[in-house]
Coordinates of C-alpha atoms in Angstrom, one line a residue:
M1 CA 14.5 -19.6 22.2
K2 CA 15.6 -23.0 21.0
T3 CA 18.5 -23.4 18.6
S4 CA 16.1 -25.6 16.5
D5 CA 13.9 -22.6 16.0
L6 CA 16.6 -20.7 14.2
V7 CA 17.2 -20.6 10.5
K8 CA 19.9 -23.1 9.4
L9 CA 21.9 -20.9 7.0
D10 CA 24.1 -23.8 6.0
N11 CA 21.1 -26.0 5.0
P12 CA 20.5 -26.0 1.2
K13 CA 16.9 -27.1 1.7
H14 CA 16.3 -23.9 3.7
F15 CA 16.8 -21.8 0.6
E16 CA 14.7 -24.0 -1.6
Q17 CA 11.9 -23.9 0.9
T18 CA 12.1 -20.2 1.3
S19 CA 12.0 -19.5 -2.4
L20 CA 8.9 -21.7 -2.9
Q21 CA 7.3 -20.2 0.2
Y22 CA 7.9 -16.7 -1.2
Q23 CA 6.4 -17.4 -4.6
R24 CA 3.4 -19.1 -3.1
R25 CA 2.5 -16.6 -0.4
F26 CA 3.8 -13.2 -1.3
G27 CA 1.4 -12.4 -4.1
V28 CA -1.4 -11.6 -1.7
I29 CA 0.4 -8.8 -0.1
A30 CA 0.2 -5.5 -2.0
G31 CA 2.9 -2.9 -1.8
Y32 CA 5.5 -4.4 0.4
L33 CA 8.3 -6.1 -1.6
P34 CA 8.9 -7.5 -5.1
K35 CA 6.9 -10.6 -5.9
D36 CA 9.9 -12.6 -6.9
I37 CA 12.5 -13.2 -4.2
I38 CA 15.4 -12.8 -6.8
H39 CA 14.3 -9.2 -7.4
I40 CA 14.7 -8.2 -3.7
G41 CA 18.5 -8.8 -4.2
K42 CA 18.5 -6.9 -7.4
W43 CA 16.6 -4.0 -5.8
L44 CA 18.9 -4.0 -2.7
S45 CA 22.0 -4.1 -5.0
D46 CA 20.7 -1.1 -6.9
L47 CA 20.1 0.8 -3.6
V48 CA 23.6 0.3 -2.4
E49 CA 25.1 1.2 -5.8
H50 CA 23.1 4.5 -5.9
S51 CA 24.0 5.3 -2.4
Y52 CA 27.7 4.9 -3.1
K53 CA 27.5 6.9 -6.3
E54 CA 25.9 9.7 -4.3
K55 CA 28.7 9.5 -1.8
E56 CA 31.4 9.6 -4.5
T57 CA 29.7 12.6 -6.1
A58 CA 29.6 14.5 -2.9
G59 CA 33.3 13.8 -2.1
A60 CA 34.6 15.7 0.8
N61 CA 31.1 17.3 1.4
Y62 CA 29.5 13.9 2.1
T63 CA 28.1 13.6 5.6
L64 CA 25.9 11.1 7.4
A65 CA 22.7 12.3 8.9
P66 CA 22.8 13.2 12.6
S67 CA 20.6 10.2 13.5
I68 CA 22.9 7.8 11.7
L69 CA 26.0 9.3 13.3
E70 CA 24.3 8.8 16.6
M71 CA 23.8 5.0 15.8
K72 CA 27.4 4.8 14.7
A73 CA 28.7 6.4 17.9
M74 CA 26.4 4.2 20.0
L75 CA 27.8 1.0 18.3
T76 CA 31.4 2.2 18.7
H77 CA 30.9 2.4 22.5
N78 CA 29.0 -0.9 22.6
K79 CA 31.5 -3.4 21.2
E80 CA 29.3 -6.5 22.0
L81 CA 26.3 -5.0 20.2
E82 CA 28.5 -3.8 17.3
S83 CA 29.9 -7.4 16.9
Q84 CA 26.3 -8.8 16.9
V85 CA 25.2 -6.3 14.2
N86 CA 28.3 -7.2 12.1
K87 CA 27.4 -10.8 12.5
M88 CA 23.8 -10.1 11.5
I89 CA 25.1 -8.4 8.3
E90 CA 27.3 -11.3 7.5
E91 CA 24.4 -13.8 7.9
G92 CA 22.0 -11.6 5.8
L93 CA 24.6 -11.4 3.0
L94 CA 24.6 -15.3 2.9
I95 CA 20.9 -15.2 2.1
H96 CA 21.4 -12.4 -0.4
K97 CA 24.2 -14.3 -2.2
K98 CA 22.2 -17.5 -2.4
Y99 CA 19.6 -15.7 -4.5
E100 CA 22.0 -13.4 -6.3
P101 CA 25.3 -15.3 -6.4
D102 CA 27.2 -12.7 -8.4
V103 CA 26.0 -9.8 -6.3
K104 CA 28.3 -6.8 -6.8
Y105 CA 26.6 -4.5 -4.4
G106 CA 25.0 -5.6 -1.1
I107 CA 25.1 -4.8 2.6
K108 CA 28.5 -6.3 3.4
S109 CA 29.6 -4.1 6.3
L110 CA 28.4 -1.5 8.8
D111 CA 29.6 1.3 6.5
D112 CA 27.4 -0.1 3.7
L113 CA 24.5 -0.1 6.1
F114 CA 25.1 3.5 7.2
V115 CA 25.5 4.7 3.6
A116 CA 22.4 2.9 2.4
M117 CA 20.3 4.3 5.3
N118 CA 21.7 7.8 4.6
Y119 CA 20.5 7.5 1.0
I120 CA 17.0 6.4 2.0
L121 CA 16.7 9.3 4.5
H122 CA 16.6 12.0 1.8
N123 CA 15.0 10.1 -1.1
A124 CA 11.2 9.7 -1.2
P125 CA 10.2 6.3 -2.8
K126 CA 9.0 6.6 -6.3
F127 CA 6.0 4.6 -7.6
Q128 CA 7.5 1.6 -9.3
P129 CA 5.0 -1.2 -10.1
E130 CA 7.8 -3.4 -11.6
V131 CA 8.8 -6.3 -9.4
S132 CA 12.4 -5.0 -9.2
H133 CA 11.6 -2.2 -6.8
S134 CA 10.4 -2.0 -3.2
A135 CA 8.1 0.8 -2.1
F136 CA 9.3 0.1 1.5
P137 CA 13.1 0.7 1.4
M138 CA 13.8 0.1 5.1
S139 CA 12.0 -3.2 4.9
G140 CA 13.9 -4.1 1.8
L141 CA 17.2 -3.0 3.5
F142 CA 16.7 -5.3 6.5
V143 CA 14.6 -8.2 5.1
Y144 CA 17.5 -10.6 4.8
M145 CA 19.0 -9.6 8.2
M146 CA 15.6 -10.0 9.9
A147 CA 15.6 -13.7 9.0
T148 CA 18.9 -14.5 10.7
P149 CA 19.7 -15.8 14.2
S150 CA 21.7 -12.6 14.9
G151 CA 18.9 -10.5 13.5
W152 CA 16.4 -11.9 15.9
I153 CA 18.7 -10.8 18.7
V154 CA 19.7 -7.4 17.4
F155 CA 16.2 -6.2 16.5
K156 CA 15.1 -7.0 20.1
N157 CA 18.0 -5.0 21.6
Q158 CA 16.7 -1.8 23.3
A159 CA 19.7 0.4 22.5
F160 CA 19.6 -0.7 18.8
N161 CA 15.8 -0.1 18.7
D162 CA 16.0 3.3 20.3
S163 CA 18.7 4.3 17.8
L164 CA 16.8 2.9 14.8
R165 CA 13.6 4.7 16.0
N166 CA 15.5 8.0 15.8
I167 CA 16.5 7.2 12.2
L168 CA 13.0 6.3 11.3
Q169 CA 11.7 9.5 12.8
A170 CA 14.2 11.6 10.8
W171 CA 13.0 9.8 7.7
C172 CA 9.3 10.4 8.6
D173 CA 10.1 14.1 9.1
F174 CA 11.6 14.2 5.6
L175 CA 8.5 12.5 4.2
D176 CA 6.5 15.3 5.8
S177 CA 8.4 17.9 3.8
P178 CA 7.3 19.6 0.6
E179 CA 10.5 18.4 -1.0
T180 CA 9.0 14.9 -1.3
L181 CA 6.2 16.2 -3.7
S182 CA 8.7 15.4 -6.4
V183 CA 7.3 11.8 -6.4
V184 CA 3.6 12.9 -5.8
T185 CA 2.9 13.7 -9.5
T186 CA 1.1 12.3 -12.5
Q187 CA 4.4 11.2 -14.1
P188 CA 4.9 7.5 -14.8
D189 CA 6.9 7.1 -11.6
G190 CA 4.7 9.3 -9.6
W191 CA 2.1 8.3 -7.1
L192 CA -0.6 10.1 -9.0
S193 CA 0.1 8.3 -12.3
P194 CA -2.7 6.4 -14.1
A195 CA -1.2 3.1 -13.0
S196 CA -1.1 4.3 -9.3
V197 CA -4.7 5.5 -9.6
I198 CA -5.7 2.0 -10.4
A199 CA -3.3 0.2 -8.0
N200 CA -4.1 2.5 -5.0
N201 CA -7.9 3.1 -5.7
L202 CA -7.2 6.9 -5.7
N203 CA -10.7 7.7 -7.1
E204 CA -11.9 6.8 -3.6
F205 CA -9.7 9.6 -2.1
V206 CA -9.4 12.4 -4.7
T207 CA -12.3 14.2 -6.3
E208 CA -12.3 15.5 -9.9
E209 CA -12.7 19.0 -8.5
T210 CA -9.5 18.7 -6.5
K211 CA -7.6 17.5 -9.6
I212 CA -8.7 20.5 -11.5
K213 CA -7.7 22.9 -8.7
D214 CA -4.2 21.4 -8.5
P215 CA -3.4 19.3 -11.6
V216 CA 0.2 18.7 -10.5
H217 CA -0.1 17.4 -6.9
W218 CA -3.9 17.1 -6.4
G219 CA -3.9 19.1 -3.2
F220 CA -1.3 16.9 -1.4
K221 CA 1.4 18.7 0.6
S222 CA 4.0 16.0 1.0
F223 CA 4.6 12.3 0.5
N224 CA 3.2 11.4 3.9
D225 CA 0.2 13.6 3.2
Y226 CA -0.4 11.4 0.2
F227 CA 0.1 8.2 2.1
H228 CA -2.3 9.1 4.9
R229 CA -4.8 10.6 2.5
Q230 CA -8.3 11.2 3.6
I231 CA -11.0 8.9 2.2
I232 CA -14.2 10.2 0.5
L233 CA -16.7 9.2 3.2
L234 CA -19.3 8.4 0.6
C235 CA -17.0 5.5 -0.3
R236 CA -17.0 4.2 3.3
P237 CA -20.6 4.6 4.6
L238 CA -21.1 4.0 8.3
D239 CA -23.1 0.9 9.2
G240 CA -25.6 1.1 12.0
P241 CA -25.2 4.8 12.8
D242 CA -28.1 4.7 15.3
N243 CA -27.6 1.2 16.5
D244 CA -25.2 0.7 19.4
A245 CA -25.1 -3.0 18.8
V246 CA -23.3 -2.5 15.5
I247 CA -19.5 -2.6 16.0
V248 CA -17.6 -1.2 13.0
S249 CA -14.1 -1.7 11.7
A250 CA -11.6 0.9 12.7
N251 CA -9.7 0.5 9.4
D252 CA -9.5 -0.9 5.9
G253 CA -7.8 -4.2 5.7
T254 CA -8.0 -8.0 5.6
I255 CA -8.9 -10.2 8.6
Y256 CA -5.9 -11.7 10.2
R257 CA -7.5 -13.4 13.2
V258 CA -10.5 -13.4 15.5
A259 CA -9.5 -14.7 19.0
R260 CA -12.0 -15.3 21.8
N261 CA -11.4 -15.8 25.6
V262 CA -8.0 -14.1 25.5
K263 CA -5.7 -14.6 28.5
L264 CA -4.1 -11.9 30.6
S265 CA -0.8 -13.6 30.2
D266 CA 0.1 -16.1 27.5
N267 CA 3.1 -17.4 25.5
F268 CA 3.2 -15.3 22.3
E269 CA 6.6 -16.5 21.0
T270 CA 5.2 -19.8 19.7
K271 CA 3.9 -20.7 16.3
S272 CA 0.3 -20.0 17.5
Q273 CA 1.3 -16.4 18.3
N274 CA -1.1 -16.1 21.3
Y275 CA -2.3 -12.8 22.6
S276 CA -1.1 -11.8 26.0
L277 CA -3.2 -8.8 27.3
K278 CA -0.6 -7.7 29.8
N279 CA 2.0 -7.4 27.0
M280 CA -0.4 -5.9 24.5
L281 CA -1.8 -3.2 26.8
G282 CA 1.6 -2.1 28.1
G283 CA 0.7 -1.6 31.7
S284 CA -2.7 0.0 31.2
P285 CA -4.7 0.3 34.4
Y286 CA -7.6 -1.2 32.5
T287 CA -5.8 -4.4 31.5
D288 CA -7.6 -6.8 34.0
M289 CA -11.0 -5.6 32.7
F290 CA -10.2 -7.2 29.3
K291 CA -9.5 -10.7 30.8
G292 CA -11.3 -13.4 28.8
G293 CA -12.3 -10.9 26.1
D294 CA -12.0 -11.0 22.3
V295 CA -9.5 -9.7 19.8
L296 CA -10.1 -8.9 16.1
Q297 CA -6.8 -8.2 14.2
T298 CA -6.6 -6.9 10.7
F299 CA -3.8 -6.2 8.3
L300 CA -3.4 -3.0 6.2
S301 CA -1.5 -3.2 3.0
G302 CA 0.4 -0.4 1.4
H303 CA -2.5 0.7 -0.7
D304 CA -5.1 0.7 2.1
Y305 CA -6.6 3.8 3.9
H306 CA -4.1 4.6 6.6
R307 CA -6.3 6.4 9.1
W308 CA -8.2 4.6 11.9
R309 CA -11.7 5.4 13.2
A310 CA -13.8 4.7 16.3
P311 CA -15.6 1.3 16.3
I312 CA -18.1 2.6 18.9
T313 CA -19.4 5.8 20.4
G314 CA -17.9 6.8 23.8
E315 CA -15.4 8.6 26.0
I316 CA -11.7 8.3 25.5
V317 CA -10.3 7.0 28.8
E318 CA -6.7 6.2 27.6
A319 CA -4.7 7.4 24.6
R320 CA -0.9 6.9 24.2
V321 CA 1.8 5.4 22.1
I322 CA 3.7 2.3 23.5
N323 CA 7.2 2.2 22.2
G324 CA 8.5 -1.3 21.3
Y325 CA 10.2 -3.3 18.6
M326 CA 10.0 -2.4 14.9
F327 CA 11.8 -5.0 12.9
S328 CA 11.6 -8.0 15.2
E329 CA 9.8 -11.1 13.8
L330 CA 9.0 -14.5 15.2
P331 CA 11.8 -17.1 14.7
V332 CA 9.4 -20.1 14.5
E333 CA 7.9 -18.5 11.4
G334 CA 11.2 -18.9 9.6
W335 CA 12.2 -16.8 6.6
D336 CA 9.6 -14.0 6.0
P337 CA 10.2 -12.3 2.7
T338 CA 7.5 -9.8 3.6
A339 CA 9.6 -8.3 6.4
G340 CA 7.4 -9.1 9.3
T341 CA 3.8 -9.7 8.2
Y342 CA 3.8 -13.4 9.1
S343 CA 4.4 -12.4 12.7
Q344 CA 1.4 -10.0 13.3
G345 CA 0.1 -11.8 16.3
Y346 CA 3.5 -11.7 18.0
E347 CA 3.9 -8.1 16.9
A348 CA 0.7 -7.1 18.6
N349 CA 2.4 -8.0 21.9
V350 CA 5.8 -6.4 21.4
N351 CA 5.9 -3.8 18.6
T352 CA 5.5 0.0 18.7
R353 CA 1.8 0.5 18.9
G354 CA -0.9 3.0 19.8
L355 CA -3.5 2.4 22.5
I356 CA -6.8 4.1 22.5
I357 CA -9.5 2.9 25.0
I358 CA -13.0 4.0 24.5
K359 CA -15.7 3.6 27.2
H360 CA -19.2 3.1 25.9
D361 CA -22.2 4.4 27.9
D362 CA -23.7 0.9 27.9
P363 CA -22.0 -1.2 30.5
K364 CA -22.6 -4.4 28.5
I365 CA -20.3 -3.0 25.8
G366 CA -18.0 -1.4 28.2
L367 CA -14.4 -0.7 27.1
V368 CA -13.1 -1.2 23.6
A369 CA -9.4 -0.8 22.9
V370 CA -8.1 0.3 19.5
M371 CA -4.5 -0.7 18.9
P372 CA -2.8 0.4 15.7
I373 CA 0.5 -1.6 15.4
G374 CA 3.7 -0.4 13.6
I375 CA 5.4 -3.0 11.4
T376 CA 9.0 -2.2 10.2
E377 CA 9.3 1.4 9.1
I378 CA 5.6 2.0 9.6
S379 CA 6.1 2.8 13.2
S380 CA 5.0 6.4 13.2
I381 CA 1.7 6.5 15.0
K382 CA -0.1 9.8 15.4
I383 CA -3.1 9.8 17.9
E384 CA -5.4 12.7 17.3
V385 CA -7.7 12.3 20.3
G386 CA -7.1 12.7 24.1
V387 CA -8.4 11.5 27.4
G388 CA -11.8 13.0 28.1
D389 CA -12.7 13.5 24.4
H390 CA -16.1 12.1 23.3
V391 CA -16.1 10.4 19.9
K392 CA -18.9 9.1 17.8
K393 CA -18.8 5.8 16.0
G394 CA -16.9 6.2 12.7
E395 CA -15.1 9.4 13.7
E396 CA -11.3 9.6 13.2
L397 CA -8.9 8.7 15.9
G398 CA -5.4 9.0 14.2
T399 CA -3.1 8.0 11.4
F400 CA -0.2 5.8 10.4
S401 CA 2.6 7.8 8.5
Y402 CA 3.7 5.9 5.5
G403 CA 2.3 2.6 4.4
G404 CA 0.5 -0.5 5.7
S405 CA 0.5 -2.1 9.1
S406 CA -1.8 -4.0 11.5
L407 CA -4.6 -3.1 14.0
C408 CA -6.3 -4.9 16.9
L409 CA -9.7 -4.2 18.4
I410 CA -9.9 -5.6 21.9
F411 CA -13.3 -6.2 23.6
Q412 CA -14.3 -7.1 27.2
K413 CA -15.6 -10.5 28.0
G414 CA -19.3 -10.8 27.1
A415 CA -19.4 -7.6 25.0
I416 CA -19.6 -9.4 21.6
K417 CA -22.6 -11.4 20.8
Q418 CA -21.4 -12.4 17.4
F419 CA -18.5 -11.4 15.0
T420 CA -19.9 -10.9 11.5
V421 CA -16.6 -11.4 9.7
V422 CA -15.1 -14.7 8.8
N423 CA -12.2 -15.9 10.8
P424 CA -9.5 -17.3 8.5
A425 CA -8.5 -20.9 8.9
P426 CA -5.4 -21.4 11.1
D427 CA -3.2 -22.4 8.1
V428 CA -4.1 -19.3 6.2
N429 CA -1.0 -17.2 6.9
S430 CA -0.9 -13.4 7.4
N431 CA -3.1 -11.7 4.9
N432 CA -5.4 -14.1 3.1
G433 CA -8.4 -13.3 5.1
P434 CA -11.6 -11.5 3.9
Y435 CA -11.5 -7.8 3.2
V436 CA -13.3 -5.4 5.5
R437 CA -13.7 -1.7 4.9
V438 CA -13.5 1.1 7.6
R439 CA -16.8 2.0 9.2
A440 CA -18.3 -1.3 8.1
Q441 CA -19.9 -3.7 10.6
V442 CA -17.6 -6.4 12.0
A443 CA -19.5 -7.5 15.1
I444 CA -22.8 -7.4 17.0
A445 CA -22.6 -6.4 20.6
N446 CA -24.7 -7.4 23.5
T447 CA -26.5 -4.3 24.7
S448 CA -28.9 -3.2 27.4
S449 CA -31.5 -2.1 24.9
K450 CA -33.8 -4.9 23.6
I451 CA -34.4 -3.1 20.3
N452 CA -30.7 -2.9 19.4
T453 CA -29.8 -6.6 19.5
H454 CA -30.8 -7.6 16.0
L455 CA -28.3 -8.3 13.2
T456 CA -27.7 -5.7 10.6
T457 CA -27.3 -6.8 7.1

């Protein structure tokens, strides 16, 4: 990495550019962080203030969660990494202070970081449509740090990633608990409130009969149960159910990129964020078979359907989770107030991700890889199928726990005759592409059957 690629924290123009960039580009991303950069600082200050008030109230009974204590011990025994994390915090605070010069509360030390994470671990996020609140607290906690030279080093450190993964898993376990139903209600700050029904299209997920049976929680069992809620399939009809040539989307989302003739190995740490199959597929024995193939990547925002479905019919020949980075973003993208979504191509190569490879009976279609990718705290990937299972097109494969992320479909060379979705222009960053619904046609495949090669409209 070149020094010129790193953020110049002492350059006033950097802050002006990032503020303008934020205002111009963030409005397209639903559910991540406040739309005004100033309000991230306000939200983070409030988080730190609440976490310390909680600590003061608990007094001698205050304890850090076991996963946080493990991180603390790990850093205590790794002085070089501890120093780097402290430097990351200092650099992040510089950005925070630029946009909130009189900040009273902020992440100013490791203790602040531990106390804030501890608060997040046992508090489910409330529905807050106001710009002063983030529905993704871990992203809000780290967003300034991710944009620093030291942050780009720390978030690629294996020991730090392993420790952070344990913390995120503890939080995911909490979000699976019935205790989190306190925010899954019809109250104004609940995820079932009238405002949330509109913002999150809940009428596509919850029937009137369910509301009548359970008027308080609408049948949901936890916060995560709400976030990976099941769609009403009538709202997502399956295209081409009897036509093998019709390839369907594995998820709701917006088109990030369509890439053709993808290389086995390529430089993915450049502005172009190339796909490198050897990195993406994480040592899969099928990697070489995808050489020269195609990738379709889509972005899921916080309000999208969080389950993924089979794009083709076939047999599962590989199904596993590949552990990787969670909060790393590409330095050449500069300041990313969305906490990682500008780096989706890069993240497809290095982040924690699932890998499900489906073998179609038709050799012209061959293997199709479904790769759900975790971004920041959305790194809990649950695969619900196994090797040897046979799935039909449109059937469920697994879920993300909590929030939006990204997903790649990877095809073998020659399998796709034509993509039927628009590829965004190169200068359209992150999430401005056209919307696609799960189980809707995204491509036409070459097939052995002459009657199945027509386009479906």
